[in-house]
One Martini backbone bead per residue (centre of mass of N, CA, C, O) as a GRO file, in nm:
protein
  512
    1GLN     BB    1   1.065   1.985  -1.478
    2ALA     BB    2   0.955   1.711  -1.359
    3PRO     BB    3   1.028   1.415  -1.289
    4PRO     BB    4   0.895   1.174  -1.490
    5HIS     BB    5   0.810   0.993  -1.150
    6ILE     BB    6   0.596   1.257  -1.094
    7MET     BB    7   0.322   1.130  -1.260
    8PHE     BB    8   0.280   0.957  -1.041
    9ALA     BB    9   0.067   0.799  -0.768
   10THR     BB   10   0.027   0.785  -0.432
   11LEU     BB   11   0.017   0.594  -0.128
   12LYS     BB   12   0.106   0.618   0.218
   13PHE     BB   13   0.213   0.442   0.566
   14ALA     BB   14   0.411   0.617   0.867
   15ALA     BB   15   0.728   0.784   0.938
   16LEU     BB   16   0.878   1.120   0.959
   17LEU     BB   17   1.162   1.297   0.968
   18LEU     BB   18   1.218   1.628   0.797
   19ALA     BB   19   1.545   1.823   0.747
   20VAL     BB   20   1.611   2.125   0.548
   21VAL     BB   21   1.901   2.239   0.539
   22VAL     BB   22   2.037   2.570   0.460
   23CYS     BB   23   2.355   2.706   0.338
   24TRP     BB   24   2.237   3.101   0.363
   25ALA     BB   25   2.346   3.399   0.481
   26THR     BB   26   2.283   3.672   0.239
   27GLN     BB   27   1.968   3.584   0.232
   28ASP     BB   28   1.649   3.681   0.183
   29TYR     BB   29   1.329   3.541   0.241
   30ASP     BB   30   1.041   3.444   0.024
   31TYR     BB   31   0.730   3.405   0.129
   32ASN     BB   32   0.471   3.141  -0.001
   33ASP     BB   33   0.217   3.066   0.197
   34ALA     BB   34   0.050   2.742   0.165
   35GLU     BB   35  -0.295   2.674   0.111
   36ILE     BB   36  -0.531   2.415   0.162
   37ASP     BB   37  -0.761   2.325  -0.029
   38GLU     BB   38  -1.072   2.174  -0.044
   39GLU     BB   39  -1.092   2.212  -0.374
   40PRO     BB   40  -1.025   2.176  -0.634
   41THR     BB   41  -0.835   2.334  -0.916
   42LEU     BB   42  -0.778   2.469  -1.198
   43GLY     BB   43  -0.449   2.423  -1.319
   44ASP     BB   44  -0.162   2.534  -1.183
   45SER     BB   45   0.043   2.423  -0.943
   46PRO     BB   46   0.211   2.626  -0.650
   47TYR     BB   47   0.365   2.329  -0.617
   48GLY     BB   48   0.401   2.181  -0.835
   49SER     BB   49   0.510   1.812  -0.791
   50LEU     BB   50   0.361   1.828  -0.544
   51TRP     BB   51   0.295   1.492  -0.398
   52PRO     BB   52   0.122   1.470  -0.205
   53LEU     BB   53   0.011   1.732  -0.027
   54PRO     BB   54   0.092   1.900   0.228
   55GLN     BB   55   0.026   2.041   0.536
   56LYS     BB   56   0.295   2.257   0.504
   57VAL     BB   57   0.369   2.497   0.274
   58LYS     BB   58   0.707   2.690   0.200
   59ILE     BB   59   0.768   2.918  -0.064
   60SER     BB   60   1.059   3.027  -0.233
   61THR     BB   61   1.250   3.245  -0.444
   62VAL     BB   62   1.456   3.085  -0.395
   63VAL     BB   63   1.731   2.945  -0.618
   64PHE     BB   64   1.881   2.619  -0.665
   65LYS     BB   65   2.159   2.446  -0.779
   66LEU     BB   66   2.177   2.134  -0.911
   67SER     BB   67   2.457   1.901  -0.972
   68GLY     BB   68   2.566   1.593  -1.098
   69ALA     BB   69   2.858   1.651  -0.989
   70SER     BB   70   2.837   1.748  -0.701
   71PHE     BB   71   2.597   1.578  -0.612
   72HIS     BB   72   2.446   1.402  -0.291
   73ILE     BB   73   2.375   1.115  -0.095
   74PHE     BB   74   2.449   1.080   0.257
   75ASP     BB   75   2.552   1.025   0.554
   76ALA     BB   76   2.569   1.125   0.866
   77LYS     BB   77   2.794   1.107   1.117
   78GLU     BB   78   2.506   1.094   1.336
   79SER     BB   79   2.415   0.837   1.205
   80SER     BB   80   2.293   0.540   1.289
   81SER     BB   81   2.358   0.526   1.009
   82GLY     BB   82   2.498   0.324   0.723
   83ALA     BB   83   2.649   0.165   0.444
   84SER     BB   84   2.502  -0.112   0.548
   85CYS     BB   85   2.216   0.033   0.468
   86ARG     BB   86   2.065  -0.101   0.189
   87LEU     BB   87   1.837   0.067   0.191
   88LEU     BB   88   1.939   0.349   0.153
   89GLN     BB   89   2.152   0.327  -0.029
   90ASN     BB   90   1.936   0.237  -0.270
   91ALA     BB   91   1.794   0.499  -0.235
   92TYR     BB   92   2.047   0.729  -0.322
   93ARG     BB   93   2.041   0.581  -0.612
   94ARG     BB   94   1.777   0.636  -0.714
   95TYR     BB   95   1.751   0.959  -0.657
   96ASP     BB   96   1.923   1.006  -0.818
   97GLU     BB   97   1.858   0.872  -1.081
   98TYR     BB   98   1.620   1.094  -1.115
   99ILE     BB   99   1.740   1.361  -1.106
  100PHE     BB  100   1.998   1.270  -1.342
  101THR     BB  101   1.976   1.108  -1.583
  102SER     BB  102   1.999   1.246  -1.876
  103SER     BB  103   2.284   1.373  -1.772
  104ARG     BB  104   2.444   1.120  -1.711
  105LYS     BB  105   2.428   0.948  -1.972
  106GLN     BB  106   2.538   1.190  -2.148
  107GLY     BB  107   2.785   1.331  -1.981
  108GLN     BB  108   2.735   1.547  -1.789
  109ASN     BB  109   2.913   1.743  -1.597
  110LYS     BB  110   3.186   1.619  -1.596
  111SER     BB  111   3.365   1.953  -1.529
  112LYS     BB  112   3.163   2.078  -1.312
  113LYS     BB  113   3.173   2.326  -1.123
  114ALA     BB  114   3.052   2.406  -0.819
  115LEU     BB  115   2.855   2.657  -0.734
  116ALA     BB  116   2.776   2.937  -0.491
  117SER     BB  117   2.438   2.820  -0.565
  118ASP     BB  118   2.462   2.527  -0.488
  119MET     BB  119   2.323   2.234  -0.385
  120SER     BB  120   2.557   1.939  -0.299
  121GLU     BB  121   2.401   1.809  -0.001
  122LEU     BB  122   2.267   1.514   0.098
  123GLN     BB  123   2.211   1.466   0.483
  124VAL     BB  124   2.106   1.172   0.651
  125TRP     BB  125   1.963   1.157   0.984
  126ILE     BB  126   1.942   0.910   1.190
  127THR     BB  127   1.764   0.903   1.527
  128SER     BB  128   1.743   0.627   1.546
  129ALA     BB  129   1.832   0.347   1.721
  130ASP     BB  130   1.646   0.216   1.522
  131SER     BB  131   1.685   0.231   1.123
  132GLU     BB  132   1.513  -0.054   0.975
  133CYS     BB  133   1.689  -0.159   0.791
  134ASP     BB  134   1.614  -0.494   0.863
  135SER     BB  135   1.306  -0.413   0.838
  136TYR     BB  136   0.958  -0.408   0.785
  137PRO     BB  137   0.693  -0.233   0.736
  138SER     BB  138   0.453  -0.083   0.953
  139VAL     BB  139   0.210   0.088   1.066
  140THR     BB  140   0.420   0.211   1.278
  141SER     BB  141   0.547   0.387   1.097
  142ASP     BB  142   0.709   0.650   1.007
  143GLU     BB  143   0.636   0.975   0.802
  144SER     BB  144   0.714   1.217   0.899
  145CYS     BB  145   0.804   1.543   0.795
  146GLU     BB  146   1.068   1.803   0.736
  147PHE     BB  147   1.137   2.124   0.628
  148THR     BB  148   1.385   2.339   0.688
  149GLY     BB  149   1.466   2.690   0.637
  150MET     BB  150   1.836   2.757   0.733
  151VAL     BB  151   2.067   2.832   0.902
  152PHE     BB  152   2.386   2.595   0.903
  153VAL     BB  153   2.692   2.534   1.040
  154PHE     BB  154   2.768   2.228   1.118
  155PHE     BB  155   2.931   2.228   0.790
  156HIS     BB  156   3.097   2.493   0.721
  157PHE     BB  157   2.909   2.581   0.460
  158SER     BB  158   2.959   2.930   0.313
  159HIS     BB  159   2.893   2.858  -0.021
  160LEU     BB  160   2.635   2.631   0.037
  161ALA     BB  161   2.388   2.462  -0.050
  162ASP     BB  162   2.222   2.260   0.229
  163THR     BB  163   2.093   1.925   0.330
  164LEU     BB  164   1.881   1.782   0.623
  165ILE     BB  165   1.732   1.485   0.679
  166GLN     BB  166   1.580   1.414   0.974
  167SER     BB  167   1.494   1.079   1.093
  168ASP     BB  168   1.375   0.740   1.073
  169LEU     BB  169   1.188   0.713   0.799
  170GLN     BB  170   1.282   0.869   0.460
  171LEU     BB  171   1.174   0.784   0.201
  172TYR     BB  172   0.923   1.027   0.183
  173CYS     BB  173   1.117   1.253   0.183
  174LEU     BB  174   1.298   1.211  -0.068
  175GLU     BB  175   1.057   1.252  -0.252
  176THR     BB  176   0.990   1.528  -0.181
  177PHE     BB  177   1.274   1.616  -0.265
  178SER     BB  178   1.226   1.515  -0.585
  179GLN     BB  179   0.955   1.702  -0.613
  180LEU     BB  180   1.141   1.990  -0.606
  181VAL     BB  181   1.261   1.926  -0.855
  182TYR     BB  182   1.384   2.115  -1.151
  183LYS     BB  183   1.360   2.287  -1.453
  184ASP     BB  184   1.491   2.552  -1.582
  185GLU     BB  185   1.481   2.685  -1.893
  186TYR     BB  186   1.792   2.603  -1.924
  187GLY     BB  187   1.807   2.285  -1.790
  188ALA     BB  188   1.813   2.315  -1.494
  189LYS     BB  189   1.857   2.231  -1.201
  190SER     BB  190   1.643   2.284  -0.930
  191ILE     BB  191   1.555   2.453  -0.621
  192ASN     BB  192   1.366   2.594  -0.336
  193ARG     BB  193   1.319   2.736  -0.074
  194THR     BB  194   1.175   2.531   0.140
  195ASP     BB  195   0.900   2.471   0.330
  196ILE     BB  196   0.800   2.166   0.550
  197HIS     BB  197   0.489   1.975   0.712
  198ASP     BB  198   0.467   1.619   0.735
  199PHE     BB  199   0.185   1.386   0.734
  200PRO     BB  200   0.011   1.102   0.741
  201ARG     BB  201  -0.322   1.068   0.776
  202PHE     BB  202  -0.299   0.744   0.709
  203ALA     BB  203  -0.189   0.446   0.794
  204HIS     BB  204  -0.353   0.297   0.506
  205ARG     BB  205  -0.231   0.315   0.155
  206GLY     BB  206  -0.356   0.159  -0.137
  207LEU     BB  207  -0.327  -0.158  -0.342
  208LEU     BB  208  -0.504  -0.350  -0.530
  209LEU     BB  209  -0.476  -0.622  -0.641
  210ASP     BB  210  -0.563  -0.898  -0.925
  211THR     BB  211  -0.411  -1.246  -0.978
  212SER     BB  212  -0.666  -1.428  -1.089
  213ARG     BB  213  -0.812  -1.301  -1.306
  214HIS     BB  214  -0.532  -1.167  -1.357
  215PHE     BB  215  -0.248  -1.221  -1.480
  216LEU     BB  216   0.037  -1.055  -1.346
  217PRO     BB  217   0.338  -0.939  -1.435
  218ILE     BB  218   0.578  -0.900  -1.233
  219LYS     BB  219   0.664  -0.609  -1.374
  220VAL     BB  220   0.409  -0.485  -1.303
  221ILE     BB  221   0.396  -0.520  -1.005
  222LEU     BB  222   0.681  -0.343  -0.989
  223ALA     BB  223   0.549  -0.079  -1.117
  224ASN     BB  224   0.331  -0.026  -0.922
  225LEU     BB  225   0.530  -0.019  -0.679
  226GLU     BB  226   0.718   0.262  -0.760
  227ALA     BB  227   0.413   0.418  -0.816
  228MET     BB  228   0.354   0.408  -0.505
  229ALA     BB  229   0.594   0.569  -0.406
  230TRP     BB  230   0.586   0.821  -0.535
  231ASN     BB  231   0.271   0.854  -0.417
  232LYS     BB  232   0.260   0.709  -0.103
  233PHE     BB  233   0.224   0.412  -0.065
  234ASN     BB  234   0.210   0.198   0.174
  235VAL     BB  235  -0.011  -0.115   0.014
  236PHE     BB  236   0.002  -0.392  -0.049
  237HIS     BB  237  -0.292  -0.573  -0.176
  238TRP     BB  238  -0.284  -0.894  -0.242
  239HIS     BB  239  -0.529  -1.064  -0.459
  240ILE     BB  240  -0.375  -1.362  -0.547
  241VAL     BB  241  -0.658  -1.545  -0.499
  242ASP     BB  242  -0.943  -1.728  -0.648
  243ASP     BB  243  -1.149  -1.843  -0.874
  244PRO     BB  244  -0.972  -1.853  -1.163
  245SER     BB  245  -0.763  -1.874  -0.991
  246PHE     BB  246  -0.374  -2.021  -0.853
  247PRO     BB  247  -0.060  -1.865  -0.856
  248TYR     BB  248   0.019  -1.986  -0.583
  249LEU     BB  249   0.331  -2.138  -0.504
  250SER     BB  250   0.321  -2.406  -0.285
  251ARG     BB  251   0.495  -2.612  -0.104
  252THR     BB  252   0.294  -2.783   0.055
  253PHE     BB  253   0.074  -2.720  -0.189
  254PRO     BB  254   0.140  -2.781  -0.546
  255GLN     BB  255  -0.111  -2.851  -0.656
  256LEU     BB  256  -0.314  -2.578  -0.663
  257SER     BB  257  -0.140  -2.474  -0.917
  258GLN     BB  258  -0.132  -2.721  -1.110
  259HIS     BB  259  -0.454  -2.700  -1.147
  260GLY     BB  260  -0.544  -2.389  -1.088
  261ALA     BB  261  -0.365  -2.255  -1.250
  262TYR     BB  262  -0.367  -2.166  -1.555
  263HIS     BB  263  -0.087  -2.228  -1.547
  264PRO     BB  264   0.193  -2.423  -1.383
  265TYR     BB  265   0.438  -2.189  -1.515
  266THR     BB  266   0.352  -1.925  -1.615
  267HIS     BB  267   0.116  -1.840  -1.413
  268VAL     BB  268   0.304  -1.800  -1.146
  269TYR     BB  269   0.408  -1.735  -0.801
  270THR     BB  270   0.701  -1.832  -0.687
  271PRO     BB  271   0.874  -1.783  -0.444
  272SER     BB  272   1.130  -1.598  -0.559
  273ASP     BB  273   0.937  -1.382  -0.658
  274VAL     BB  274   0.809  -1.318  -0.358
  275LYS     BB  275   1.073  -1.229  -0.254
  276MET     BB  276   1.118  -1.008  -0.402
  277ILE     BB  277   0.838  -0.832  -0.402
  278ILE     BB  278   0.888  -0.776  -0.110
  279GLU     BB  279   1.165  -0.638  -0.114
  280PHE     BB  280   1.082  -0.427  -0.371
  281ALA     BB  281   0.905  -0.311  -0.105
  282ARG     BB  282   1.067  -0.246   0.122
  283LEU     BB  283   1.247  -0.089  -0.042
  284ARG     BB  284   0.967   0.162  -0.031
  285GLY     BB  285   0.774   0.125   0.214
  286ILE     BB  286   0.633  -0.117   0.177
  287ARG     BB  287   0.354  -0.333   0.223
  288VAL     BB  288   0.234  -0.703   0.196
  289VAL     BB  289  -0.088  -0.786   0.209
  290PRO     BB  290  -0.243  -1.153   0.143
  291GLU     BB  291  -0.491  -1.275   0.011
  292PHE     BB  292  -0.716  -1.525   0.147
  293ASP     BB  293  -0.981  -1.633   0.044
  294THR     BB  294  -1.248  -1.729   0.283
  295PRO     BB  295  -1.519  -1.964   0.154
  296GLY     BB  296  -1.527  -1.801  -0.070
  297HIS     BB  297  -1.374  -1.800  -0.339
  298THR     BB  298  -1.251  -2.125  -0.445
  299GLN     BB  299  -1.275  -2.264  -0.681
  300SER     BB  300  -0.921  -2.313  -0.747
  301TRP     BB  301  -0.871  -2.455  -0.535
  302GLY     BB  302  -1.057  -2.769  -0.557
  303LYS     BB  303  -0.862  -2.863  -0.816
  304GLY     BB  304  -0.596  -2.931  -0.567
  305GLN     BB  305  -0.834  -3.011  -0.356
  306LYS     BB  306  -0.950  -3.258  -0.190
  307ASP     BB  307  -1.257  -3.181  -0.038
  308LEU     BB  308  -1.286  -2.869   0.036
  309LEU     BB  309  -1.545  -2.861  -0.130
  310THR     BB  310  -1.896  -2.852  -0.160
  311PRO     BB  311  -2.092  -3.032  -0.266
  312CYS     BB  312  -2.382  -3.026  -0.450
  313TYR     BB  313  -2.681  -3.028  -0.559
  314SER     BB  314  -2.937  -3.181  -0.757
  315GLY     BB  315  -3.164  -3.294  -0.500
  316ALA     BB  316  -3.034  -3.603  -0.451
  317SER     BB  317  -2.798  -3.524  -0.616
  318PRO     BB  318  -2.487  -3.456  -0.762
  319SER     BB  319  -2.413  -3.191  -1.019
  320GLY     BB  320  -2.054  -3.158  -0.995
  321SER     BB  321  -2.090  -2.914  -0.841
  322PHE     BB  322  -1.920  -2.631  -0.638
  323GLY     BB  323  -1.894  -2.446  -0.366
  324PRO     BB  324  -1.795  -2.382  -0.066
  325VAL     BB  325  -1.598  -2.446   0.182
  326ASN     BB  326  -1.622  -2.703   0.388
  327PRO     BB  327  -1.717  -2.709   0.738
  328MET     BB  328  -1.722  -2.990   0.880
  329LEU     BB  329  -1.466  -3.065   0.799
  330ASN     BB  330  -1.146  -3.152   0.971
  331THR     BB  331  -0.983  -3.130   0.724
  332THR     BB  332  -1.029  -2.861   0.664
  333TYR     BB  333  -0.822  -2.751   0.935
  334ASP     BB  334  -0.579  -2.885   0.832
  335PHE     BB  335  -0.527  -2.760   0.571
  336MET     BB  336  -0.508  -2.460   0.689
  337SER     BB  337  -0.300  -2.461   0.888
  338MET     BB  338  -0.090  -2.525   0.697
  339PHE     BB  339  -0.105  -2.284   0.518
  340PHE     BB  340  -0.053  -2.062   0.746
  341LYS     BB  341   0.172  -2.119   0.803
  342GLU     BB  342   0.331  -2.097   0.536
  343VAL     BB  343   0.217  -1.767   0.480
  344ASN     BB  344   0.382  -1.680   0.761
  345THR     BB  345   0.662  -1.740   0.646
  346VAL     BB  346   0.662  -1.585   0.406
  347PHE     BB  347   0.495  -1.339   0.504
  348PRO     BB  348   0.559  -1.084   0.720
  349ASP     BB  349   0.388  -0.967   0.829
  350ALA     BB  350   0.110  -0.868   1.033
  351TYR     BB  351  -0.087  -0.921   0.819
  352VAL     BB  352  -0.386  -1.131   0.696
  353HIS     BB  353  -0.601  -1.173   0.473
  354LEU     BB  354  -0.939  -1.357   0.458
  355GLY     BB  355  -1.231  -1.211   0.353
  356GLY     BB  356  -1.546  -1.330   0.378
  357ASP     BB  357  -1.709  -1.279   0.120
  358GLU     BB  358  -1.935  -1.394  -0.103
  359VAL     BB  359  -2.128  -1.590  -0.034
  360ASP     BB  360  -2.304  -1.877  -0.119
  361PHE     BB  361  -2.537  -2.098  -0.010
  362SER     BB  362  -2.690  -2.270  -0.196
  363CYS     BB  363  -2.500  -2.557  -0.181
  364TRP     BB  364  -2.522  -2.559   0.144
  365LYS     BB  365  -2.820  -2.620   0.099
  366SER     BB  366  -2.854  -2.881  -0.062
  367ASN     BB  367  -2.678  -3.018   0.130
  368PRO     BB  368  -2.754  -3.317   0.357
  369ASP     BB  369  -2.494  -3.271   0.532
  370ILE     BB  370  -2.513  -3.007   0.626
  371GLN     BB  371  -2.769  -2.996   0.742
  372LYS     BB  372  -2.748  -3.224   0.958
  373PHE     BB  373  -2.508  -3.001   1.055
  374MET     BB  374  -2.736  -2.773   1.150
  375GLU     BB  375  -2.867  -2.936   1.372
  376GLN     BB  376  -2.671  -3.040   1.547
  377GLN     BB  377  -2.565  -2.749   1.604
  378GLY     BB  378  -2.870  -2.495   1.608
  379PHE     BB  379  -2.885  -2.312   1.328
  380GLY     BB  380  -3.143  -2.407   1.119
  381MET     BB  381  -3.146  -2.169   0.864
  382ASP     BB  382  -2.904  -2.053   0.934
  383TYR     BB  383  -2.624  -1.992   0.762
  384SER     BB  384  -2.446  -1.744   0.877
  385LYS     BB  385  -2.346  -1.939   1.106
  386LEU     BB  386  -2.169  -2.137   0.923
  387GLU     BB  387  -2.003  -1.904   0.843
  388SER     BB  388  -1.898  -1.853   1.122
  389PHE     BB  389  -1.771  -2.137   1.193
  390TYR     BB  390  -1.586  -2.107   1.042
  391ILE     BB  391  -1.425  -1.886   1.078
  392GLN     BB  392  -1.377  -1.883   1.318
  393ARG     BB  393  -1.178  -2.130   1.332
  394LEU     BB  394  -0.986  -1.992   1.159
  395LEU     BB  395  -0.907  -1.783   1.329
  396ASP     BB  396  -0.774  -1.974   1.575
  397ILE     BB  397  -0.564  -2.003   1.388
  398ILE     BB  398  -0.393  -1.755   1.323
  399THR     BB  399  -0.326  -1.725   1.610
  400THR     BB  400  -0.133  -1.960   1.614
  401THR     BB  401   0.075  -1.741   1.442
  402ASN     BB  402   0.029  -1.395   1.531
  403LYS     BB  403  -0.137  -1.278   1.355
  404GLY     BB  404  -0.306  -1.069   1.179
  405TYR     BB  405  -0.631  -0.932   1.031
  406MET     BB  406  -0.836  -0.936   0.792
  407ILE     BB  407  -1.195  -0.830   0.699
  408TRP     BB  408  -1.450  -0.849   0.569
  409GLN     BB  409  -1.769  -0.717   0.661
  410GLU     BB  410  -1.935  -0.940   0.684
  411VAL     BB  411  -1.863  -1.064   0.900
  412PHE     BB  412  -1.921  -0.835   1.118
  413ASP     BB  413  -2.218  -0.875   1.045
  414ASN     BB  414  -2.237  -1.190   1.146
  415GLY     BB  415  -2.077  -1.187   1.454
  416VAL     BB  416  -1.825  -1.251   1.482
  417LYS     BB  417  -1.550  -1.302   1.709
  418LEU     BB  418  -1.336  -1.065   1.759
  419LYS     BB  419  -1.054  -0.893   1.784
  420SER     BB  420  -0.938  -0.608   1.881
  421ASP     BB  421  -0.727  -0.598   1.611
  422THR     BB  422  -0.886  -0.616   1.402
  423VAL     BB  423  -0.955  -0.544   1.015
  424VAL     BB  424  -1.203  -0.352   0.871
  425HIS     BB  425  -1.377  -0.419   0.541
  426VAL     BB  426  -1.487  -0.161   0.349
  427TRP     BB  427  -1.627  -0.179   0.039
  428MET     BB  428  -1.979  -0.157   0.030
  429GLY     BB  429  -2.192   0.054  -0.179
  430ASN     BB  430  -2.360   0.073   0.078
  431LYS     BB  431  -2.411   0.237   0.384
  432VAL     BB  432  -2.107   0.321   0.460
  433GLU     BB  433  -2.158   0.536   0.713
  434GLU     BB  434  -2.330   0.315   0.889
  435GLU     BB  435  -2.063   0.098   0.891
  436LEU     BB  436  -1.848   0.264   0.963
  437GLN     BB  437  -2.015   0.356   1.281
  438LYS     BB  438  -2.041   0.055   1.376
  439VAL     BB  439  -1.740  -0.032   1.361
  440THR     BB  440  -1.611   0.178   1.497
  441GLU     BB  441  -1.763   0.164   1.775
  442ALA     BB  442  -1.666  -0.141   1.808
  443GLY     BB  443  -1.359  -0.099   1.823
  444PHE     BB  444  -1.236  -0.079   1.538
  445THR     BB  445  -1.057  -0.096   1.261
  446THR     BB  446  -1.048   0.052   0.940
  447ILE     BB  447  -1.127   0.001   0.577
  448LEU     BB  448  -1.173   0.172   0.282
  449SER     BB  449  -1.325   0.163  -0.028
  450ALA     BB  450  -1.554   0.193  -0.183
  451PRO     BB  451  -1.472   0.487  -0.354
  452TRP     BB  452  -1.238   0.317  -0.532
  453TYR     BB  453  -1.343   0.141  -0.797
  454LEU     BB  454  -1.185   0.142  -1.095
  455ASP     BB  455  -1.317  -0.052  -1.256
  456TYR     BB  456  -1.577   0.184  -1.286
  457ILE     BB  457  -1.626   0.257  -1.574
  458SER     BB  458  -1.631   0.613  -1.680
  459TYR     BB  459  -1.703   0.907  -1.851
  460GLY     BB  460  -1.482   1.140  -1.808
  461GLN     BB  461  -1.411   1.310  -1.494
  462ASP     BB  462  -1.381   1.044  -1.289
  463TRP     BB  463  -1.163   1.172  -1.034
  464GLN     BB  464  -1.346   1.378  -0.850
  465LYS     BB  465  -1.496   1.136  -0.701
  466PHE     BB  466  -1.287   1.066  -0.574
  467TYR     BB  467  -1.171   1.312  -0.420
  468ARG     BB  468  -1.411   1.359  -0.249
  469ALA     BB  469  -1.380   1.136  -0.105
  470GLU     BB  470  -1.486   1.088   0.250
  471PRO     BB  471  -1.442   0.949   0.558
  472LEU     BB  472  -1.475   1.105   0.733
  473SER     BB  473  -1.840   1.119   0.666
  474PHE     BB  474  -1.926   1.037   0.959
  475LYS     BB  475  -2.085   0.903   1.241
  476GLY     BB  476  -1.874   0.917   1.571
  477GLN     BB  477  -1.695   0.882   1.800
  478LEU     BB  478  -1.433   0.782   1.594
  479ALA     BB  479  -1.463   1.088   1.386
  480SER     BB  480  -1.168   1.216   1.459
  481SER     BB  481  -0.990   0.936   1.441
  482ASP     BB  482  -0.786   0.874   1.155
  483GLU     BB  483  -0.662   0.608   1.311
  484SER     BB  484  -0.989   0.446   1.205
  485ILE     BB  485  -0.911   0.514   0.915
  486LYS     BB  486  -0.849   0.339   0.618
  487THR     BB  487  -0.731   0.358   0.222
  488PRO     BB  488  -0.807   0.228  -0.054
  489THR     BB  489  -0.732   0.060  -0.383
  490CYS     BB  490  -0.924  -0.100  -0.653
  491VAL     BB  491  -0.832  -0.371  -0.852
  492LYS     BB  492  -0.941  -0.588  -1.060
  493TYR     BB  493  -1.044  -0.614  -1.421
  494ILE     BB  494  -0.805  -0.480  -1.489
  495TYR     BB  495  -0.599  -0.458  -1.738
  496GLY     BB  496  -0.338  -0.272  -1.789
  497ASN     BB  497  -0.375  -0.069  -1.540
  498PHE     BB  498  -0.237   0.165  -1.551
  499PRO     BB  499  -0.319   0.344  -1.665
  500VAL     BB  500  -0.611   0.388  -1.562
  501PHE     BB  501  -0.511   0.420  -1.253
  502TRP     BB  502  -0.288   0.649  -1.199
  503PRO     BB  503  -0.508   0.890  -1.326
  504ASN     BB  504  -0.678   0.862  -1.039
  505THR     BB  505  -0.546   0.835  -0.775
  506PRO     BB  506  -0.470   1.109  -0.682
  507GLY     BB  507  -0.770   1.197  -0.594
  508LEU     BB  508  -0.706   1.086  -0.316
  509LYS     BB  509  -0.809   1.203  -0.009
  510MET     BB  510  -0.516   1.257   0.170
  511PRO     BB  511  -0.335   1.543   0.209
  512LYS     BB  512  -0.484   1.632   0.508
   0.00000   0.00000   0.00000
């Protein structure tokens, strides 16, 4: 039986080099060379609890035992990291608890001595000069893993089976190792000698959670981050604000959440909350990319920031309702400049998601001042040009913060001038392959989420459609480059998302 956390699943991208080295000189190894099937099949997996399925797996029939009394995870003496690396030490404790929780809580194995067939330790050897202990994960983080079963004499353990992780960033290799551990028929922790060559197919394996439509308690966010790490997801796309509510508590503009949140005290994420979530994610190799979507999806913004939104008109008089951000006022851009400077300091990731989707032009069309501005700018009646005008000025502001940006596909479709490192997020379900071809041929990195909106609930085994969705099934000169496509999963409208999300998400076609 696999550790309890293996029941969940995730996807993520960075890179690791991991070598499992076993010292066992007297045993011949009988390998079952595992090939990866293209189509899902029903029945027990021949690979146990490995998830996502590694690129290449060879599982031997040779079994070693792990004793809670003798097994330890620690740094190899050659490692560039050591006891001062909190990220690693935290991970060692975490995975030790995952593997041995029940036995150690019950006080078992305290006096048991290690047997000759025991695997006594897992040594972690960080080979990179920069162990990344104090940095945040990035899109370039190394996540490749190498488990190699072989006779290894360096440690001089002639009777113990030992394992070496050789890596630049080993968090997901530790996860793979923990997934190999199981209980035999007598309840003993066991592990088969295994060769694994693995690396992520996509650099961005993300989960979107919407905390505006439904405020999610911090414990729910942390539980999802934990499950993401178990399943090797590496990007938490935090859709933190939207029309319904503004739960982000801004130090610069506290009135935004004071008036825009469902409740100004109980339903907000304070600066300390955000910092804790980012650190919790960092310790699990997960990036946190916030989304602050404008000019649409901003009704909650307007409740706390006067004159930010466009007044809508009914005939010649204001209707009392408001539309998207007002793109003609200089005060709009002054506000955005100050707000995103704060975002830049609060969220350390190299990217921020700027949204730009589903802008309703009807309010702009009704406003006489906007109509005059359109005429002055020579936009005629093409309100997509007005949207592009706003987006372009916003992108100029973001550029001054030295952050990269992600945008929804409509911004690209409307012809906004984008920097070469812009990430275009394809989410609309119609003509997906055509859109991917256009975006990648234009030279932009792409995130694809269109096939994986889990709020579209259906009866039966709907996980199969998620599994069969192939991100690279489009024509285009970059179609063979996995690095140009990134794949997240989106959950917007489901409250209590955990039981809905995690049974479905493991079906995403990431392993190979």
